[in-house]
Amino acid sequence: MADAPVVAVRGEAYREVAPELAEFTVTATARDRDRETTLTRLAERAAAVRVLLDSAGPAIERRETGQLRVWPETKRSGERVVAYHGTVGTTVTVTDFTALGELMLRLADQDQVEVSGPWWSLRPDSPAYREARRAAIADALARAREYAEALGARVTALLELADTGTGAQPMLTRAAFGKGAGGPAGGAPELELDPRAQTVQAAVEARFTISEPVLG
C-alpha cells in the first residue's frame, strides 16, 4: 500500500438550519440623588423582572444575573456627588420562540427596564454539527472517487482523515425596547420575531489510495 498512488482531497459541507436557542438581556436601572433610594428602586425593579421571568415557566431554559453596578455621579469640578446610578442585568435563554416576543415586550413595559436581543444560536451538542461532519466526509469520498474515475482507477483505502473545523455563525436580530412600547390604539403590544437561520460549516482533509491509473 505504501507504493500505491494517493489522492488528497478536501471535503466540505454547508448547511442552514433553524436555531435552537434565543438569548436576550434585560437590564433594570435606577438613578436618584439619594443612595439608599437608588438602591431601593433598583432592588424593586430587579424583583419585578424576576417575577415576570418566573411567570414564563418552562419557556426559559436558563437565566443568569450579570454585572451589578452602583456608582456615584460627581461634578466635573470636584468630588461632590450629585446622583447615584445603579444597573443590574440578566441574560435569559429561551427555547420556546412562540413566547419570546411577548415575554420581551412584557419586560420592556416595566419602568426603567431595557431589553436587548435576541441572539439566535444552536446548542453546543446540536445534531446539526454531526450531520455537517458526516456530509463533509461524504463529500471528500465523492471527490476522491471522481478523481480516481477520471484516471481510470478506483479508491481502495483511506490513509488519513483530518477535521479542519466545524462551526456555526450565530445570527443576531437586535432590538432594544424601553418603557412605553404599545400596540395599535393603546392595545396590548404584540411582536412577532422571525428566527434567523444558523450557518453550520464543516470541512475535512482526506488522503486515499487508489488503484493503478490507466494513463494511456
Short mmCIF file of C-alpha atoms in Angstrom, two decimals, residues 97-106 115 117-118 175 177 181 183 188-194:
data_model
loop_
_atom_site.label_atom_id
_atom_site.label_comp_id
_atom_site.label_asym_id
_atom_site.label_seq_id
_atom_site.Cartn_x
_atom_site.Cartn_y
_atom_site.Cartn_z
CA PHE A 97 -39.80 31.05 20.36
CA THR A 98 -43.59 31.47 20.25
CA ALA A 99 -43.45 33.10 23.69
CA LEU A 100 -40.30 35.12 23.06
CA GLY A 101 -41.76 38.31 21.59
CA GLU A 102 -44.48 38.62 24.22
CA LEU A 103 -42.02 38.00 27.05
CA MET A 104 -39.58 40.61 25.79
CA LEU A 105 -42.31 43.24 25.43
CA ARG A 106 -43.72 42.49 28.89
CA VAL A 115 -34.39 44.70 26.80
CA GLY A 117 -31.64 40.94 21.65
CA PRO A 118 -32.36 38.26 20.73
CA ALA A 175 -34.00 45.10 19.12
CA PHE A 177 -37.08 48.17 23.95
CA ALA A 181 -43.95 50.09 23.80
CA GLY A 183 -49.82 48.15 20.27
CA ALA A 188 -51.69 45.05 24.25
CA PRO A 189 -48.34 45.18 22.42
CA GLU A 190 -47.56 42.39 20.01
CA LEU A 191 -44.26 41.44 18.48
CA GLU A 192 -43.53 38.62 16.06
CA LEU A 193 -39.91 37.59 15.73
CA ASP A 194 -38.57 35.58 12.81
#
